[in-house]
Amino acid sequence: MALLCGTLLLRSSRFCAVSTHFTRNFRVCKPAGCPVKKTCSVSSTITDCVHMRATRSGAPVSFCRFQICLKSSSPLSSGSVLTQCGHQIHTSAPLRALPAPLIWMVVKPLQKLLAIILGRSLRKWWVALPDNRRELMREWAWQRRWHLTAGAGVAMVIVALLLLTHLDESPVTGRTRLLVFSRENYMELAALTSEAYMEEFAELLVPVTDPRHQVVERVVQHLAQRNKDIPEVSEVSWSVHVVQSPNVNAFVLPNGKVFMFTGMLEAIADVHQLSVVLGHEMAHAVLGHSAEQASLSHVVDLLSLILLTAIWAVCPRDSVALLGQWVQGKLTELMFQRPYSRRLEAEADEVGLQLAAKACADVRAGPVFWQQMEIRDQLTGEPTFPEWLSTHPSHRNRFTQLDRLMPQALELRESCVCPALPASDPRVVFSKSVRVLLENAKHQAGRGPERARKPQLPHGPTSLPAGLPAALLAQSVPPPSPNVDQSSKEPLGAPVVKGLSSHPPSMLRLLLVG
């Protein structure tokens, strides 16, 4: 037993501090609840129960009782580990802060409202000033024009430095980009967004036993397995949800939630086109395009607040200011947001083609898909807008870009020790099929108006073309390769019937029937 004496100073009834000279009644005991000290192995522990009592002027003061357990691999170990023995300390759960992108989306309208109020207040203040005060203000601004210019220049330098500190390197491509919101922030937002989508599509989700779900699930997992060398792919748990809807659409959230609409499956001819489409959507998540686009929009909106305030301050009436605000918003959208969105889509096409090539898909089917989409839009009478008005490149530009990237994609596919491609090129087969269809349509038009009916595409949710799920699910095992992981030796899938001429999608089949 050891006794140490000192002085304990209590500064207030609620808060206390202990000075460097203090007295502590320090007593080491062996109560019944603690084991006796003994030589410990790795799995055993040494436990000493310590009781502390502090006194001030001889009056005992009660303190909490602590039990400290010393855990070590040997009695002489200097690196003992403190573990809790007996009483447990319970802490409250940490409060989860809202994701920064979500906060920005909430604050964004408020920022514009404040800019409008500030600009309108400045205009009202200026109008209420007497003429002599206005003249004095103009003279004051003119005399200090260089100081004001220098201040504006300093502000621009500060903004530029802030932007430079948020530059980041895009994965896979290595492109330098502006990233205000981190990937972790958008993972939190993606979790909230996926929950909202699951509630929205709760009654439209296709069962997991449906062949369409199995097809998409198998292709997604194969793409993830063959591209696991990319950290952004291997660190994400990919899950598939097929939605019964005629929309020709698909998207992937940053947390790996894949949403595929059955309307998109109806527009796809074979497993290779599905691989290119899913590779494109997965590329958006891998490259973090949602965070990148939101970062650009955030910076542009902050800078445009100055212009918005000036519009409301200079325009003589609120109606004119509203018109100026609308023009400013449209110009910002056409000059910054839409071009940047098209650029990200083009990058996703390029990276998605690489993901599909590494998954041993026939990447030559990628341009064919966008040619099919162009014909589909023409047959359904979809309105076509100039590309500069759209957030996506035109179908023609997309298959032209994929054709340009095809040599590199085929070379990458060959380097991944994939099975040899068939001699028939899907692009050539599709071109010949369309040429034959057009000639047949001309012959039918020459026979009479009753035979020249324009085929209509289904607009409601229908099933996939007969045999397509079975064709996609049909797998063949290539010869083993020492450079390929055993779990990923399966090819992406070889359709039972190859080529569009023998197994056309629903659109081309309708053309042939008509």
XYZ file of C-alpha atoms in Angstrom:
514
model
C 0.000 0.000 0.000
C 1.350 3.408 -0.978
C 0.217 6.829 0.259
C 0.806 10.071 -1.685
C -0.154 13.445 -0.129
C -0.882 16.846 -1.808
C -3.463 19.602 -2.099
C -6.662 19.602 -4.194
C -8.019 23.051 -5.112
C -11.690 23.435 -5.981
C -12.348 26.713 -7.847
C -16.141 26.556 -8.035
C -19.060 24.356 -7.161
C -19.476 23.189 -10.800
C -16.045 23.358 -12.383
C -12.800 22.418 -10.718
C -9.147 22.397 -11.637
C -6.281 20.568 -10.070
C -3.031 22.517 -9.562
C 0.413 21.120 -10.031
C 0.771 20.637 -6.276
C -1.989 18.308 -5.183
C -2.558 15.606 -2.656
C -4.131 12.361 -3.610
C -4.966 9.505 -1.328
C -3.964 6.741 -3.690
C -4.776 3.264 -2.506
C -4.326 0.061 -4.448
C -6.468 -2.836 -3.357
C -7.518 -6.280 -4.463
C -11.329 -6.507 -4.171
C -13.101 -9.760 -4.640
C -14.301 -8.862 -8.133
C -10.793 -8.520 -9.586
C -8.497 -11.414 -10.292
C -5.148 -11.738 -8.612
C -2.135 -10.484 -10.559
C -0.415 -13.295 -12.305
C 1.785 -13.963 -15.260
C -0.360 -13.465 -18.331
C -0.312 -15.036 -21.707
C -1.528 -13.279 -24.814
C -5.126 -14.202 -24.080
C -5.073 -13.542 -20.294
C -5.149 -10.177 -18.483
C -3.591 -8.478 -15.462
C -6.151 -6.511 -13.487
C -5.480 -3.916 -10.784
C -8.448 -2.088 -9.301
C -7.574 1.476 -8.300
C -9.620 3.518 -5.860
C -8.954 7.271 -5.580
C -10.007 9.571 -2.783
C -9.120 13.265 -2.655
C -9.163 15.413 0.493
C -9.141 19.131 1.080
C -8.362 20.443 4.569
C -8.942 17.003 5.979
C -12.535 16.797 4.713
C -13.191 13.776 2.542
C -14.597 14.381 -0.892
C -16.333 11.596 -2.791
C -15.218 10.907 -6.339
C -16.320 8.434 -8.945
C -14.855 4.992 -8.681
C -12.770 3.835 -11.612
C -11.561 0.366 -12.387
C -8.613 0.153 -14.721
C -7.450 -3.102 -16.213
C -3.953 -3.457 -17.550
C -3.721 -5.944 -20.376
C -0.341 -7.092 -21.630
C 1.264 -10.113 -23.143
C 3.807 -10.438 -20.312
C 4.305 -9.035 -16.786
C 7.295 -6.981 -17.917
C 5.715 -5.608 -21.055
C 6.180 -1.853 -21.295
C 3.457 -1.402 -23.844
C 0.507 -2.326 -21.669
C -2.920 -1.713 -23.101
C -5.568 -0.053 -20.948
C -8.931 -1.740 -21.205
C -12.134 -1.149 -19.291
C -13.028 -3.544 -16.506
C -16.245 -3.455 -14.552
C -18.199 -0.245 -15.115
C -18.790 0.695 -18.753
C -18.842 4.265 -20.003
C -21.800 4.952 -22.327
C -21.557 7.826 -24.784
C -24.353 9.329 -26.816
C -24.492 8.483 -30.519
C -22.845 11.129 -32.742
C -25.194 13.371 -34.662
C -24.985 12.831 -38.424
C -24.583 16.064 -40.294
C -26.461 16.554 -43.530
C -24.368 15.972 -46.676
C -22.823 19.163 -48.016
C -24.467 18.806 -51.475
C -27.887 18.494 -49.822
C -27.249 21.612 -47.741
C -26.185 23.447 -50.892
C -29.370 22.434 -52.718
C -31.427 23.797 -49.823
C -29.420 27.021 -49.486
C -29.214 27.684 -53.254
C -32.703 29.245 -53.616
C -32.119 31.248 -50.434
C -28.917 32.705 -51.894
C -30.760 33.894 -54.990
C -33.515 35.387 -52.850
C -30.991 37.316 -50.770
C -29.265 38.573 -53.922
C -32.613 39.785 -55.296
C -33.486 41.534 -52.021
C -30.051 43.174 -51.841
C -30.149 44.373 -55.444
C -33.698 45.697 -55.096
C -32.807 47.479 -51.846
C -29.810 49.150 -53.496
C -32.013 50.347 -56.336
C -34.612 51.760 -53.932
C -31.878 53.462 -51.903
C -30.333 55.000 -55.004
C -33.668 56.279 -56.298
C -34.459 57.869 -52.925
C -31.176 59.818 -52.858
C -31.280 63.533 -53.763
C -29.560 64.596 -56.977
C -26.666 66.305 -55.159
C -25.974 63.166 -53.103
C -25.909 61.064 -56.240
C -23.418 63.422 -57.826
C -21.223 63.251 -54.734
C -21.357 59.457 -54.801
C -20.330 59.406 -58.450
C -17.408 61.755 -57.768
C -16.332 59.659 -54.784
C -16.366 56.473 -56.882
C -14.455 58.137 -59.721
C -11.767 59.494 -57.389
C -11.255 56.053 -55.868
C -11.629 54.072 -59.079
C -8.123 52.640 -58.866
C -8.629 51.552 -55.273
C -11.890 49.880 -56.192
C -10.261 48.195 -59.197
C -7.414 46.932 -57.009
C -9.901 45.581 -54.475
C -11.799 43.755 -57.208
C -8.523 42.320 -58.519
C -7.549 41.085 -55.048
C -10.955 39.463 -54.668
C -10.545 37.693 -58.016
C -7.100 36.431 -57.000
C -8.514 35.061 -53.729
C -11.309 33.299 -55.591
C -8.809 31.838 -58.071
C -6.615 30.552 -55.222
C -9.630 28.956 -53.560
C -10.533 27.221 -56.798
C -6.959 26.008 -57.311
C -6.977 24.401 -53.856
C -9.990 22.297 -54.884
C -8.512 20.803 -58.040
C -8.599 17.024 -58.224
C -7.490 14.293 -60.614
C -10.225 12.246 -62.221
C -9.816 8.465 -61.856
C -9.095 6.362 -64.951
C -8.667 9.386 -67.255
C -6.363 11.483 -65.020
C -8.110 14.689 -66.102
C -7.752 17.702 -63.802
C -11.126 18.883 -62.560
C -12.714 21.138 -59.964
C -14.178 19.211 -57.040
C -15.763 21.242 -54.250
C -17.789 18.335 -52.873
C -15.891 15.223 -51.895
C -16.771 11.670 -52.917
C -17.683 10.897 -49.303
C -20.245 13.722 -49.267
C -21.895 12.368 -52.372
C -21.895 8.822 -51.017
C -24.031 10.076 -48.125
C -26.314 11.928 -50.507
C -26.528 8.860 -52.769
C -27.714 6.776 -49.813
C -30.565 9.206 -49.199
C -31.355 9.385 -52.919
C -31.421 5.605 -53.328
C -33.892 5.305 -50.445
C -36.143 7.847 -52.148
C -35.956 5.969 -55.458
C -36.711 2.664 -53.762
C -39.855 4.175 -52.259
C -40.835 5.722 -55.604
C -40.335 2.491 -57.587
C -41.493 0.118 -54.836
C -44.467 -1.162 -56.833
C -42.666 -1.163 -60.195
C -39.587 -3.211 -59.356
C -39.204 -6.423 -61.336
C -38.715 -9.515 -59.110
C -35.195 -10.826 -58.792
C -36.367 -14.110 -60.319
C -37.361 -12.353 -63.539
C -34.987 -13.166 -66.438
C -34.575 -9.472 -67.186
C -33.309 -8.805 -63.663
C -30.995 -11.806 -63.832
C -29.547 -10.580 -67.133
C -28.769 -7.112 -65.813
C -27.473 -8.496 -62.504
C -25.115 -10.879 -64.241
C -23.749 -8.255 -66.617
C -23.197 -5.701 -63.824
C -21.390 -8.191 -61.612
C -19.269 -9.337 -64.547
C -18.314 -5.752 -65.372
C -17.398 -5.124 -61.736
C -15.382 -8.342 -61.514
C -13.394 -7.682 -64.676
C -12.660 -4.084 -63.655
C -11.825 -4.693 -60.001
C -8.328 -3.312 -60.567
C -9.965 0.147 -60.477
C -10.389 1.128 -56.790
C -13.578 3.067 -57.501
C -15.098 -0.155 -58.859
C -13.864 -2.662 -56.278
C -14.739 -0.468 -53.279
C -18.420 -0.212 -54.262
C -21.075 -2.845 -53.664
C -23.049 -2.932 -56.913
C -26.746 -3.817 -56.756
C -29.362 -3.953 -59.517
C -32.970 -2.788 -59.607
C -35.027 -3.247 -62.783
C -38.028 -0.919 -63.027
C -41.099 -1.784 -65.107
C -41.441 1.395 -67.162
C -41.479 2.279 -70.885
C -38.850 4.983 -70.355
C -35.713 4.316 -72.368
C -33.426 5.172 -69.492
C -30.927 3.779 -66.997
C -28.788 5.383 -64.311
C -26.326 4.417 -61.585
C -25.962 6.256 -58.270
C -22.488 6.915 -56.805
C -23.038 4.199 -54.173
C -23.454 1.493 -56.834
C -27.247 1.310 -57.057
C -28.113 0.425 -60.673
C -31.594 1.329 -61.915
C -32.527 -0.112 -65.307
C -35.883 0.569 -66.959
C -37.515 -2.128 -69.049
C -37.950 0.407 -71.852
C -34.172 0.479 -72.194
C -34.029 -3.318 -72.293
C -36.518 -3.297 -75.168
C -34.219 -0.992 -77.139
C -31.195 -3.265 -76.639
C -30.434 -6.026 -79.126
C -27.949 -8.264 -77.318
C -25.716 -8.656 -74.301
C -22.886 -6.666 -75.861
C -25.010 -3.568 -76.282
C -26.234 -4.021 -72.708
C -22.618 -4.172 -71.552
C -21.752 -0.913 -73.296
C -24.835 0.830 -71.883
C -24.185 -0.394 -68.333
C -20.495 0.415 -68.705
C -21.457 3.975 -69.614
C -23.708 4.330 -66.558
C -21.158 2.724 -64.233
C -18.509 5.069 -65.612
C -20.539 8.030 -64.327
C -20.327 6.580 -60.813
C -16.668 5.582 -61.108
C -15.617 9.019 -62.356
C -17.733 10.873 -59.791
C -19.483 12.964 -62.420
C -22.366 13.903 -60.118
C -20.017 15.536 -57.598
C -18.031 17.188 -60.383
C -21.074 18.664 -62.091
C -22.522 19.859 -58.792
C -19.184 21.500 -57.941
C -19.162 23.452 -61.193
C -22.796 24.439 -60.724
C -22.048 25.570 -57.169
C -19.151 27.800 -58.219
C -21.042 29.236 -61.206
C -24.072 29.990 -59.032
C -21.954 31.756 -56.419
C -20.263 33.917 -59.049
C -23.550 34.631 -60.787
C -24.965 36.024 -57.543
C -22.912 39.174 -58.189
C -24.450 39.540 -61.640
C -27.924 38.790 -60.268
C -27.544 41.501 -57.621
C -26.368 43.968 -60.280
C -29.363 43.143 -62.504
C -31.847 43.901 -59.739
C -29.937 47.037 -58.745
C -29.632 48.534 -62.255
C -32.962 47.584 -63.853
C -35.516 50.370 -63.362
C -38.503 48.064 -62.711
C -39.081 44.641 -61.194
C -40.551 43.288 -64.431
C -37.401 44.227 -66.335
C -35.267 42.726 -63.553
C -37.210 39.447 -63.772
C -36.619 39.336 -67.523
C -32.933 40.041 -66.994
C -32.735 37.286 -64.374
C -34.349 34.800 -66.777
C -31.927 35.741 -69.554
C -28.988 35.471 -67.162
C -30.100 31.990 -66.036
C -30.537 30.739 -69.612
C -27.167 32.100 -70.710
C -25.461 30.480 -67.730
C -27.140 27.181 -68.542
C -26.279 27.283 -72.254
C -22.723 28.545 -71.791
C -21.589 26.464 -68.797
C -23.898 23.730 -67.534
C -25.088 22.067 -70.746
C -21.682 22.026 -72.513
C -20.071 20.624 -69.373
C -22.772 17.959 -69.114
C -22.162 16.933 -72.744
C -18.455 16.732 -72.027
C -19.046 14.425 -69.065
C -21.349 12.246 -71.162
C -18.667 11.909 -73.833
C -16.123 10.952 -71.170
C -18.523 8.355 -69.749
C -18.931 6.906 -73.262
C -15.162 6.557 -73.557
C -14.602 5.022 -70.115
C -17.706 2.841 -70.408
C -16.346 1.428 -73.655
C -13.133 0.569 -71.819
C -15.043 -1.152 -69.008
C -16.984 -3.207 -71.550
C -13.792 -4.071 -73.449
C -12.136 -5.370 -70.284
C -15.278 -7.446 -69.688
C -14.730 -9.143 -73.068
C -17.843 -7.684 -74.672
C -18.013 -7.106 -78.410
C -17.505 -3.346 -78.176
C -18.336 -2.975 -81.872
C -21.990 -3.239 -80.812
C -21.729 0.117 -79.014
C -22.027 2.346 -82.092
C -24.828 0.109 -83.372
C -26.900 0.843 -80.276
C -26.790 4.596 -80.848
C -27.645 4.102 -84.517
C -30.672 2.106 -83.379
C -31.627 4.912 -81.000
C -31.429 7.448 -83.828
C -33.745 5.364 -86.022
C -36.081 4.748 -83.095
C -36.462 8.479 -82.479
C -37.222 9.020 -86.140
C -39.862 6.282 -86.223
C -41.555 7.396 -83.014
C -41.587 11.036 -84.078
C -39.509 12.206 -81.126
C -38.717 15.914 -81.465
C -35.066 16.550 -82.257
C -33.288 19.600 -80.894
C -29.869 21.004 -81.734
C -27.114 19.476 -79.660
C -26.220 22.814 -78.025
C -29.672 22.819 -76.417
C -29.260 19.340 -74.928
C -27.401 17.947 -71.936
C -26.339 14.892 -73.993
C -24.512 14.585 -77.294
C -26.640 13.679 -80.289
C -26.976 10.014 -81.189
C -25.027 10.601 -84.395
C -22.122 12.222 -82.573
C -22.091 9.464 -79.996
C -21.750 6.585 -82.443
C -19.229 8.631 -84.419
C -17.114 9.084 -81.285
C -17.384 5.393 -80.391
C -16.286 4.470 -83.910
C -13.273 6.727 -83.467
C -12.390 5.062 -80.140
C -12.933 1.540 -81.467
C -9.279 0.690 -82.327
C -8.101 1.496 -78.788
C -11.027 -0.439 -77.276
C -10.326 -3.509 -79.412
C -6.651 -3.348 -78.487
C -7.558 -3.146 -74.786
C -9.919 -6.090 -75.169
C -7.205 -8.167 -76.805
C -4.764 -7.325 -73.998
C -7.272 -8.699 -71.453
C -6.983 -12.205 -72.965
C -10.582 -12.327 -74.192
C -12.051 -14.821 -76.665
C -11.703 -13.899 -80.313
C -14.470 -11.809 -81.824
C -16.632 -13.209 -84.616
C -15.647 -12.281 -88.140
C -18.945 -10.511 -88.814
C -18.828 -6.917 -87.620
C -22.142 -5.843 -86.014
C -21.747 -2.395 -87.569
C -21.573 -3.857 -91.068
C -24.467 -6.230 -90.366
C -26.611 -3.365 -89.101
C -25.833 -1.164 -92.101
C -26.778 -3.942 -94.499
C -29.965 -4.682 -92.556
C -31.057 -1.047 -92.637
C -30.277 -0.850 -96.368
C -32.435 -3.916 -97.074
C -35.245 -2.546 -94.932
C -35.203 0.762 -96.762
C -35.296 -0.963 -100.135
C -38.226 -3.116 -99.020
C -40.020 -0.026 -97.751
C -39.582 1.653 -101.160
C -40.952 -1.395 -102.969
C -43.959 -1.535 -100.662
C -44.568 2.184 -101.147
C -44.581 1.689 -104.918
C -47.252 -1.025 -104.730
C -49.886 1.250 -103.267
C -50.738 3.467 -100.339
C -52.511 0.651 -98.547
C -49.203 -1.210 -98.218
C -47.144 1.824 -97.305
C -48.005 1.842 -93.650
C -45.439 3.271 -91.290
C -44.655 0.756 -88.543
C -45.453 1.988 -85.051
C -43.334 1.178 -82.056
C -44.929 0.047 -78.797
C -45.202 2.842 -76.251
C -46.384 0.747 -73.333
C -44.368 -1.612 -71.162
C -43.878 -4.889 -72.950
C -41.616 -7.839 -72.447
C -38.246 -8.302 -74.022
C -38.032 -9.779 -77.508
C -38.611 -13.491 -77.413
C -35.437 -15.403 -76.718
C -33.358 -12.395 -75.673
C -33.178 -13.226 -71.936
C -32.221 -16.795 -72.760
C -29.634 -15.538 -75.230
C -28.157 -13.188 -72.661
C -28.132 -15.831 -69.941
C -26.495 -18.404 -72.202
C -22.824 -18.528 -71.256
C -19.841 -20.322 -72.682
C -16.562 -20.847 -70.900
C -13.409 -19.777 -72.781
C -10.112 -21.588 -72.435
C -8.406 -20.778 -69.114
C -5.761 -18.106 -69.120
C -2.997 -17.668 -66.540
C -3.440 -13.881 -66.561
C -7.153 -13.938 -65.750
C -8.624 -14.541 -62.317
C -10.400 -17.905 -62.021
C -13.601 -16.213 -60.817
C -13.735 -13.971 -63.882
C -12.869 -16.433 -66.642
C -16.403 -16.478 -67.963
C -16.959 -14.258 -70.946
C -19.649 -11.653 -70.704
C -21.987 -13.860 -72.647
C -22.380 -15.006 -76.210
C -25.836 -14.677 -77.675
C -27.297 -17.887 -78.996
C -28.122 -16.092 -82.236
C -25.436 -13.668 -83.312
C -25.926 -10.585 -85.394
C -28.810 -8.216 -85.833
C -29.938 -9.755 -89.109
C -30.769 -13.058 -87.423
C -31.817 -11.689 -84.044
C -33.062 -8.107 -84.442
C -34.322 -5.932 -81.576
C -38.011 -5.210 -81.258
C -37.787 -2.102 -83.481
C -36.095 -3.853 -86.395
C -38.380 -6.861 -86.075
C -41.390 -4.566 -86.445
C -39.840 -3.088 -89.553
C -39.318 -6.532 -91.027
C -42.877 -7.578 -90.229
C -44.331 -4.353 -91.617
